[in-house]
């Protein structure tokens, strides 16, 4: 059973929305989502409000960690929590009426669709294809240099990961990868391509990643920061509703 959304107000003044689900579980579970909201799962005879009240310190600590991550990444890359962010660059988003087309002019992405067309769905589909093309180009180059093989590249609406490598040398990339700067995408591709040779995160695996992207450690360390920023971006939130 689910309860409606409630609000936890921290000492800092920050207000965290949270929802409570009562299920047949033994232990309560609190999850601070990447958008800063809280999900609470409790047993059928427990009080979600009481669980939240007892864990306010932990919630506050995790929330502050998220906010600090967003602060660091926006200070370095600009306010990527607003506007339409594509390959790490922030654009204004404009809708035009006409035949299907997308163009980028200076700081504006213009999405043109017929009057009855869904411009966000069109943008989403074009974004997915942009990720596919970019990943394929990078992966082909890395595979040729290091004698590796990728069987298939899949672009998905993954909820928890930027990318993964499944059995059969299939690389799965989150369509949200278009939010990242291109150098960070190159690291993601190197990471998954390297898994076609080394399934585990062994020393040999990281050596191979480094040979493809020498600065990989910087990009790796910033991925979680971009994940939090992405989930605070309203344009991307609306876009992903079409996925």
PDB file of C-alpha atoms in Angstrom, residues 2-242:
ATOM      1  CA  UNK A   2       1.312   3.452  -0.904  1.00  0.00           C
ATOM      2  CA  UNK A   3       0.717   6.690   0.931  1.00  0.00           C
ATOM      3  CA  UNK A   4       0.639  10.155  -0.615  1.00  0.00           C
ATOM      4  CA  UNK A   5       3.669  12.380  -0.746  1.00  0.00           C
ATOM      5  CA  UNK A   6       4.756  14.102   2.442  1.00  0.00           C
ATOM      6  CA  UNK A   7       7.471  16.647   3.153  1.00  0.00           C
ATOM      7  CA  UNK A   8      10.453  16.390   5.479  1.00  0.00           C
ATOM      8  CA  UNK A   9      11.872  19.777   6.400  1.00  0.00           C
ATOM      9  CA  UNK A  10      15.542  19.686   7.399  1.00  0.00           C
ATOM     10  CA  UNK A  11      17.245  22.067   9.820  1.00  0.00           C
ATOM     11  CA  UNK A  12      18.906  23.676   6.816  1.00  0.00           C
ATOM     12  CA  UNK A  13      15.481  24.675   5.530  1.00  0.00           C
ATOM     13  CA  UNK A  14      15.607  22.231   2.633  1.00  0.00           C
ATOM     14  CA  UNK A  15      12.328  20.421   2.021  1.00  0.00           C
ATOM     15  CA  UNK A  16      12.495  16.787   0.897  1.00  0.00           C
ATOM     16  CA  UNK A  17       9.369  15.166  -0.549  1.00  0.00           C
ATOM     17  CA  UNK A  18       8.938  11.542   0.414  1.00  0.00           C
ATOM     18  CA  UNK A  19       6.528   8.703  -0.228  1.00  0.00           C
ATOM     19  CA  UNK A  20       5.865   5.672   1.957  1.00  0.00           C
ATOM     20  CA  UNK A  21       5.074   2.154   0.798  1.00  0.00           C
ATOM     21  CA  UNK A  22       3.871  -0.469   3.269  1.00  0.00           C
ATOM     22  CA  UNK A  23       4.856  -3.971   2.250  1.00  0.00           C
ATOM     23  CA  UNK A  24       5.456  -7.410   3.704  1.00  0.00           C
ATOM     24  CA  UNK A  25       9.062  -6.704   4.720  1.00  0.00           C
ATOM     25  CA  UNK A  26      11.029  -7.243   7.916  1.00  0.00           C
ATOM     26  CA  UNK A  27      13.348  -4.247   7.672  1.00  0.00           C
ATOM     27  CA  UNK A  28      12.539  -0.691   6.709  1.00  0.00           C
ATOM     28  CA  UNK A  29      14.367   0.809   3.753  1.00  0.00           C
ATOM     29  CA  UNK A  30      15.081   4.438   2.963  1.00  0.00           C
ATOM     30  CA  UNK A  31      16.357   5.477  -0.466  1.00  0.00           C
ATOM     31  CA  UNK A  32      17.372   9.016  -1.355  1.00  0.00           C
ATOM     32  CA  UNK A  33      16.627   9.190  -5.062  1.00  0.00           C
ATOM     33  CA  UNK A  34      18.948  11.028  -7.475  1.00  0.00           C
ATOM     34  CA  UNK A  35      16.409  13.862  -7.816  1.00  0.00           C
ATOM     35  CA  UNK A  36      16.628  14.514  -4.070  1.00  0.00           C
ATOM     36  CA  UNK A  37      13.299  12.890  -3.158  1.00  0.00           C
ATOM     37  CA  UNK A  38      13.023  10.092  -0.610  1.00  0.00           C
ATOM     38  CA  UNK A  39      11.411   6.666  -0.969  1.00  0.00           C
ATOM     39  CA  UNK A  40      10.485   4.813   2.220  1.00  0.00           C
ATOM     40  CA  UNK A  41       9.459   1.145   2.464  1.00  0.00           C
ATOM     41  CA  UNK A  42       8.150  -0.134   5.798  1.00  0.00           C
ATOM     42  CA  UNK A  43       6.252  -3.141   7.131  1.00  0.00           C
ATOM     43  CA  UNK A  44       2.462  -3.019   7.233  1.00  0.00           C
ATOM     44  CA  UNK A  45       2.421  -2.266  10.973  1.00  0.00           C
ATOM     45  CA  UNK A  46       5.146   0.416  10.955  1.00  0.00           C
ATOM     46  CA  UNK A  47       4.867   4.179  10.706  1.00  0.00           C
ATOM     47  CA  UNK A  48       6.710   5.751   7.805  1.00  0.00           C
ATOM     48  CA  UNK A  49       6.744   9.125   9.532  1.00  0.00           C
ATOM     49  CA  UNK A  50       8.446   7.651  12.588  1.00  0.00           C
ATOM     50  CA  UNK A  51      11.081   5.891  10.468  1.00  0.00           C
ATOM     51  CA  UNK A  52      11.818   9.141   8.650  1.00  0.00           C
ATOM     52  CA  UNK A  53      11.995  11.096  11.911  1.00  0.00           C
ATOM     53  CA  UNK A  54      14.475   8.613  13.411  1.00  0.00           C
ATOM     54  CA  UNK A  55      16.706   8.806  10.337  1.00  0.00           C
ATOM     55  CA  UNK A  56      16.669  12.538   9.707  1.00  0.00           C
ATOM     56  CA  UNK A  57      20.393  12.793  10.362  1.00  0.00           C
ATOM     57  CA  UNK A  58      21.258  10.181   7.724  1.00  0.00           C
ATOM     58  CA  UNK A  59      18.823  11.716   5.235  1.00  0.00           C
ATOM     59  CA  UNK A  60      20.293  15.170   5.780  1.00  0.00           C
ATOM     60  CA  UNK A  61      23.835  13.851   5.300  1.00  0.00           C
ATOM     61  CA  UNK A  62      22.994  12.084   2.039  1.00  0.00           C
ATOM     62  CA  UNK A  63      21.034  15.068   0.754  1.00  0.00           C
ATOM     63  CA  UNK A  64      23.956  17.400   1.488  1.00  0.00           C
ATOM     64  CA  UNK A  65      26.292  15.025  -0.398  1.00  0.00           C
ATOM     65  CA  UNK A  66      24.027  15.189  -3.437  1.00  0.00           C
ATOM     66  CA  UNK A  67      23.759  18.960  -3.287  1.00  0.00           C
ATOM     67  CA  UNK A  68      27.542  19.311  -2.955  1.00  0.00           C
ATOM     68  CA  UNK A  69      28.035  17.075  -5.999  1.00  0.00           C
ATOM     69  CA  UNK A  70      25.642  19.226  -8.032  1.00  0.00           C
ATOM     70  CA  UNK A  71      27.412  22.374  -6.846  1.00  0.00           C
ATOM     71  CA  UNK A  72      30.822  21.036  -7.888  1.00  0.00           C
ATOM     72  CA  UNK A  73      29.752  19.928 -11.347  1.00  0.00           C
ATOM     73  CA  UNK A  74      27.779  23.099 -12.106  1.00  0.00           C
ATOM     74  CA  UNK A  75      30.646  25.317 -11.000  1.00  0.00           C
ATOM     75  CA  UNK A  76      32.883  23.484 -13.465  1.00  0.00           C
ATOM     76  CA  UNK A  77      30.505  22.911 -16.390  1.00  0.00           C
ATOM     77  CA  UNK A  78      27.863  25.620 -15.966  1.00  0.00           C
ATOM     78  CA  UNK A  79      24.251  25.465 -14.821  1.00  0.00           C
ATOM     79  CA  UNK A  80      23.374  22.132 -16.414  1.00  0.00           C
ATOM     80  CA  UNK A  81      20.367  21.744 -14.116  1.00  0.00           C
ATOM     81  CA  UNK A  82      18.375  24.012 -16.445  1.00  0.00           C
ATOM     82  CA  UNK A  83      17.886  24.326 -20.190  1.00  0.00           C
ATOM     83  CA  UNK A  84      18.298  21.455 -22.636  1.00  0.00           C
ATOM     84  CA  UNK A  85      21.744  19.929 -22.050  1.00  0.00           C
ATOM     85  CA  UNK A  86      23.284  18.071 -25.000  1.00  0.00           C
ATOM     86  CA  UNK A  87      26.854  16.711 -24.836  1.00  0.00           C
ATOM     87  CA  UNK A  88      27.401  18.761 -21.703  1.00  0.00           C
ATOM     88  CA  UNK A  89      26.371  22.069 -23.307  1.00  0.00           C
ATOM     89  CA  UNK A  90      23.315  24.038 -22.218  1.00  0.00           C
ATOM     90  CA  UNK A  91      20.867  25.224 -24.883  1.00  0.00           C
ATOM     91  CA  UNK A  92      17.563  27.031 -24.970  1.00  0.00           C
ATOM     92  CA  UNK A  93      14.846  24.820 -26.452  1.00  0.00           C
ATOM     93  CA  UNK A  94      12.432  26.243 -29.033  1.00  0.00           C
ATOM     94  CA  UNK A  95       9.553  24.585 -30.840  1.00  0.00           C
ATOM     95  CA  UNK A  96       8.777  25.565 -34.445  1.00  0.00           C
ATOM     96  CA  UNK A  97       5.938  24.473 -36.721  1.00  0.00           C
ATOM     97  CA  UNK A  98       6.854  22.845 -40.026  1.00  0.00           C
ATOM     98  CA  UNK A  99       8.297  19.655 -41.425  1.00  0.00           C
ATOM     99  CA  UNK A 100      10.316  17.469 -39.034  1.00  0.00           C
ATOM    100  CA  UNK A 101      13.757  18.977 -38.433  1.00  0.00           C
ATOM    101  CA  UNK A 102      16.214  19.805 -35.656  1.00  0.00           C
ATOM    102  CA  UNK A 103      18.871  22.485 -35.861  1.00  0.00           C
ATOM    103  CA  UNK A 104      21.318  24.055 -33.429  1.00  0.00           C
ATOM    104  CA  UNK A 105      21.928  27.778 -33.801  1.00  0.00           C
ATOM    105  CA  UNK A 106      24.358  29.305 -31.322  1.00  0.00           C
ATOM    106  CA  UNK A 107      22.789  28.568 -27.910  1.00  0.00           C
ATOM    107  CA  UNK A 108      19.413  27.346 -29.155  1.00  0.00           C
ATOM    108  CA  UNK A 109      18.108  23.928 -30.194  1.00  0.00           C
ATOM    109  CA  UNK A 110      15.191  24.423 -32.588  1.00  0.00           C
ATOM    110  CA  UNK A 111      12.819  21.481 -32.859  1.00  0.00           C
ATOM    111  CA  UNK A 112      10.476  21.697 -35.834  1.00  0.00           C
ATOM    112  CA  UNK A 113       7.432  19.436 -36.125  1.00  0.00           C
ATOM    113  CA  UNK A 114       3.983  19.639 -37.738  1.00  0.00           C
ATOM    114  CA  UNK A 115       1.247  21.309 -35.701  1.00  0.00           C
ATOM    115  CA  UNK A 116      -0.016  17.919 -34.525  1.00  0.00           C
ATOM    116  CA  UNK A 117       3.467  16.505 -33.903  1.00  0.00           C
ATOM    117  CA  UNK A 118       4.974  15.799 -30.495  1.00  0.00           C
ATOM    118  CA  UNK A 119       8.178  17.834 -30.579  1.00  0.00           C
ATOM    119  CA  UNK A 120       9.559  16.250 -27.407  1.00  0.00           C
ATOM    120  CA  UNK A 121       9.059  12.719 -28.714  1.00  0.00           C
ATOM    121  CA  UNK A 122      10.783  13.716 -31.954  1.00  0.00           C
ATOM    122  CA  UNK A 123      13.638  15.253 -29.973  1.00  0.00           C
ATOM    123  CA  UNK A 124      13.893  12.116 -27.845  1.00  0.00           C
ATOM    124  CA  UNK A 125      14.120   9.865 -30.897  1.00  0.00           C
ATOM    125  CA  UNK A 126      16.749  12.075 -32.505  1.00  0.00           C
ATOM    126  CA  UNK A 127      18.688  12.168 -29.232  1.00  0.00           C
ATOM    127  CA  UNK A 128      18.644   8.371 -29.068  1.00  0.00           C
ATOM    128  CA  UNK A 129      20.041   8.156 -32.595  1.00  0.00           C
ATOM    129  CA  UNK A 130      22.695  10.759 -31.770  1.00  0.00           C
ATOM    130  CA  UNK A 131      23.855   8.590 -28.859  1.00  0.00           C
ATOM    131  CA  UNK A 132      23.876   5.498 -31.071  1.00  0.00           C
ATOM    132  CA  UNK A 133      25.939   7.217 -33.748  1.00  0.00           C
ATOM    133  CA  UNK A 134      28.421   8.687 -31.262  1.00  0.00           C
ATOM    134  CA  UNK A 135      28.869   5.418 -29.338  1.00  0.00           C
ATOM    135  CA  UNK A 136      29.278   3.419 -32.545  1.00  0.00           C
ATOM    136  CA  UNK A 137      31.908   5.794 -33.906  1.00  0.00           C
ATOM    137  CA  UNK A 138      33.930   5.761 -30.687  1.00  0.00           C
ATOM    138  CA  UNK A 139      33.597   2.000 -30.151  1.00  0.00           C
ATOM    139  CA  UNK A 140      34.604   1.170 -33.739  1.00  0.00           C
ATOM    140  CA  UNK A 141      37.769   3.215 -33.373  1.00  0.00           C
ATOM    141  CA  UNK A 142      38.706   1.671 -30.020  1.00  0.00           C
ATOM    142  CA  UNK A 143      37.975  -1.867 -31.213  1.00  0.00           C
ATOM    143  CA  UNK A 144      40.104  -1.403 -34.309  1.00  0.00           C
ATOM    144  CA  UNK A 145      43.037  -0.094 -32.280  1.00  0.00           C
ATOM    145  CA  UNK A 146      42.902  -2.775 -29.577  1.00  0.00           C
ATOM    146  CA  UNK A 147      41.631  -5.745 -31.612  1.00  0.00           C
ATOM    147  CA  UNK A 148      38.349  -5.999 -29.719  1.00  0.00           C
ATOM    148  CA  UNK A 149      34.921  -7.012 -30.938  1.00  0.00           C
ATOM    149  CA  UNK A 150      31.491  -5.571 -30.171  1.00  0.00           C
ATOM    150  CA  UNK A 151      28.525  -7.557 -31.456  1.00  0.00           C
ATOM    151  CA  UNK A 152      25.756  -5.045 -30.866  1.00  0.00           C
ATOM    152  CA  UNK A 153      25.079  -1.588 -29.463  1.00  0.00           C
ATOM    153  CA  UNK A 154      21.757  -0.916 -27.748  1.00  0.00           C
ATOM    154  CA  UNK A 155      20.419   2.460 -26.575  1.00  0.00           C
ATOM    155  CA  UNK A 156      17.969   2.075 -23.696  1.00  0.00           C
ATOM    156  CA  UNK A 157      16.063   4.068 -21.117  1.00  0.00           C
ATOM    157  CA  UNK A 158      18.049   2.635 -18.219  1.00  0.00           C
ATOM    158  CA  UNK A 159      16.977   3.849 -14.775  1.00  0.00           C
ATOM    159  CA  UNK A 160      20.126   3.306 -12.713  1.00  0.00           C
ATOM    160  CA  UNK A 161      23.163   3.014 -15.002  1.00  0.00           C
ATOM    161  CA  UNK A 162      24.884   5.092 -17.650  1.00  0.00           C
ATOM    162  CA  UNK A 163      25.943   1.936 -19.497  1.00  0.00           C
ATOM    163  CA  UNK A 164      26.576  -1.793 -19.204  1.00  0.00           C
ATOM    164  CA  UNK A 165      28.062  -4.719 -21.116  1.00  0.00           C
ATOM    165  CA  UNK A 166      25.988  -7.890 -21.344  1.00  0.00           C
ATOM    166  CA  UNK A 167      26.902 -11.378 -22.461  1.00  0.00           C
ATOM    167  CA  UNK A 168      27.615 -11.772 -26.155  1.00  0.00           C
ATOM    168  CA  UNK A 169      29.558  -8.499 -26.270  1.00  0.00           C
ATOM    169  CA  UNK A 170      26.429  -6.334 -26.438  1.00  0.00           C
ATOM    170  CA  UNK A 171      26.984  -2.794 -25.175  1.00  0.00           C
ATOM    171  CA  UNK A 172      23.989  -1.073 -23.592  1.00  0.00           C
ATOM    172  CA  UNK A 173      23.997   2.701 -23.276  1.00  0.00           C
ATOM    173  CA  UNK A 174      21.516   4.923 -21.505  1.00  0.00           C
ATOM    174  CA  UNK A 175      19.925   7.473 -23.826  1.00  0.00           C
ATOM    175  CA  UNK A 176      20.650   9.906 -20.967  1.00  0.00           C
ATOM    176  CA  UNK A 177      24.308   9.653 -22.046  1.00  0.00           C
ATOM    177  CA  UNK A 178      23.566  12.571 -24.392  1.00  0.00           C
ATOM    178  CA  UNK A 179      23.531  14.746 -21.252  1.00  0.00           C
ATOM    179  CA  UNK A 180      27.244  14.094 -20.695  1.00  0.00           C
ATOM    180  CA  UNK A 181      30.193  15.956 -22.211  1.00  0.00           C
ATOM    181  CA  UNK A 182      31.709  14.004 -25.100  1.00  0.00           C
ATOM    182  CA  UNK A 183      34.884  13.173 -23.154  1.00  0.00           C
ATOM    183  CA  UNK A 184      32.808  11.516 -20.446  1.00  0.00           C
ATOM    184  CA  UNK A 185      30.978   9.532 -23.115  1.00  0.00           C
ATOM    185  CA  UNK A 186      34.341   8.361 -24.459  1.00  0.00           C
ATOM    186  CA  UNK A 187      35.198   7.044 -21.004  1.00  0.00           C
ATOM    187  CA  UNK A 188      31.869   5.210 -20.802  1.00  0.00           C
ATOM    188  CA  UNK A 189      32.504   3.582 -24.166  1.00  0.00           C
ATOM    189  CA  UNK A 190      36.066   2.634 -23.188  1.00  0.00           C
ATOM    190  CA  UNK A 191      34.774   1.101 -19.957  1.00  0.00           C
ATOM    191  CA  UNK A 192      32.215  -1.091 -21.698  1.00  0.00           C
ATOM    192  CA  UNK A 193      34.480  -1.986 -24.627  1.00  0.00           C
ATOM    193  CA  UNK A 194      37.177  -3.082 -22.172  1.00  0.00           C
ATOM    194  CA  UNK A 195      34.656  -5.444 -20.576  1.00  0.00           C
ATOM    195  CA  UNK A 196      34.534  -7.443 -23.824  1.00  0.00           C
ATOM    196  CA  UNK A 197      38.051  -8.605 -22.967  1.00  0.00           C
ATOM    197  CA  UNK A 198      38.063  -8.368 -19.171  1.00  0.00           C
ATOM    198  CA  UNK A 199      34.678  -9.096 -17.512  1.00  0.00           C
ATOM    199  CA  UNK A 200      35.931  -8.103 -14.057  1.00  0.00           C
ATOM    200  CA  UNK A 201      37.347  -4.791 -12.874  1.00  0.00           C
ATOM    201  CA  UNK A 202      40.837  -6.241 -12.700  1.00  0.00           C
ATOM    202  CA  UNK A 203      44.129  -4.379 -12.963  1.00  0.00           C
ATOM    203  CA  UNK A 204      44.334  -5.478 -16.601  1.00  0.00           C
ATOM    204  CA  UNK A 205      40.866  -4.045 -17.205  1.00  0.00           C
ATOM    205  CA  UNK A 206      41.821  -0.600 -15.878  1.00  0.00           C
ATOM    206  CA  UNK A 207      45.107  -0.679 -17.800  1.00  0.00           C
ATOM    207  CA  UNK A 208      43.132  -1.232 -20.985  1.00  0.00           C
ATOM    208  CA  UNK A 209      40.713   1.588 -20.148  1.00  0.00           C
ATOM    209  CA  UNK A 210      43.642   3.913 -19.456  1.00  0.00           C
ATOM    210  CA  UNK A 211      45.253   3.038 -22.785  1.00  0.00           C
ATOM    211  CA  UNK A 212      42.059   4.222 -24.505  1.00  0.00           C
ATOM    212  CA  UNK A 213      41.290   7.225 -22.264  1.00  0.00           C
ATOM    213  CA  UNK A 214      44.357   8.299 -20.246  1.00  0.00           C
ATOM    214  CA  UNK A 215      42.308  10.815 -18.191  1.00  0.00           C
ATOM    215  CA  UNK A 216      39.615   8.255 -17.403  1.00  0.00           C
ATOM    216  CA  UNK A 217      39.849   8.702 -13.615  1.00  0.00           C
ATOM    217  CA  UNK A 218      38.637  12.309 -13.814  1.00  0.00           C
ATOM    218  CA  UNK A 219      35.636  11.440 -15.971  1.00  0.00           C
ATOM    219  CA  UNK A 220      34.812   8.399 -13.882  1.00  0.00           C
ATOM    220  CA  UNK A 221      34.796  10.499 -10.723  1.00  0.00           C
ATOM    221  CA  UNK A 222      32.366  13.025 -12.185  1.00  0.00           C
ATOM    222  CA  UNK A 223      29.727  10.637 -13.551  1.00  0.00           C
ATOM    223  CA  UNK A 224      27.705  10.502 -10.320  1.00  0.00           C
ATOM    224  CA  UNK A 225      27.717  14.297 -10.159  1.00  0.00           C
ATOM    225  CA  UNK A 226      26.259  14.479 -13.667  1.00  0.00           C
ATOM    226  CA  UNK A 227      23.673  11.857 -12.679  1.00  0.00           C
ATOM    227  CA  UNK A 228      22.387  14.077  -9.870  1.00  0.00           C
ATOM    228  CA  UNK A 229      22.422  17.171 -12.112  1.00  0.00           C
ATOM    229  CA  UNK A 230      20.501  15.311 -14.823  1.00  0.00           C
ATOM    230  CA  UNK A 231      17.752  14.373 -12.378  1.00  0.00           C
ATOM    231  CA  UNK A 232      17.339  18.031 -11.415  1.00  0.00           C
ATOM    232  CA  UNK A 233      16.969  19.184 -15.021  1.00  0.00           C
ATOM    233  CA  UNK A 234      13.279  19.788 -15.833  1.00  0.00           C
ATOM    234  CA  UNK A 235      13.812  19.709 -19.605  1.00  0.00           C
ATOM    235  CA  UNK A 236      15.275  16.230 -19.421  1.00  0.00           C
ATOM    236  CA  UNK A 237      12.583  15.150 -16.977  1.00  0.00           C
ATOM    237  CA  UNK A 238       9.917  16.154 -19.514  1.00  0.00           C
ATOM    238  CA  UNK A 239      11.832  14.564 -22.378  1.00  0.00           C
ATOM    239  CA  UNK A 240      12.137  11.220 -20.618  1.00  0.00           C
ATOM    240  CA  UNK A 241       8.382  11.063 -20.049  1.00  0.00           C
ATOM    241  CA  UNK A 242       8.214  10.274 -23.789  1.00  0.00           C
TER     242      UNK A 242
END
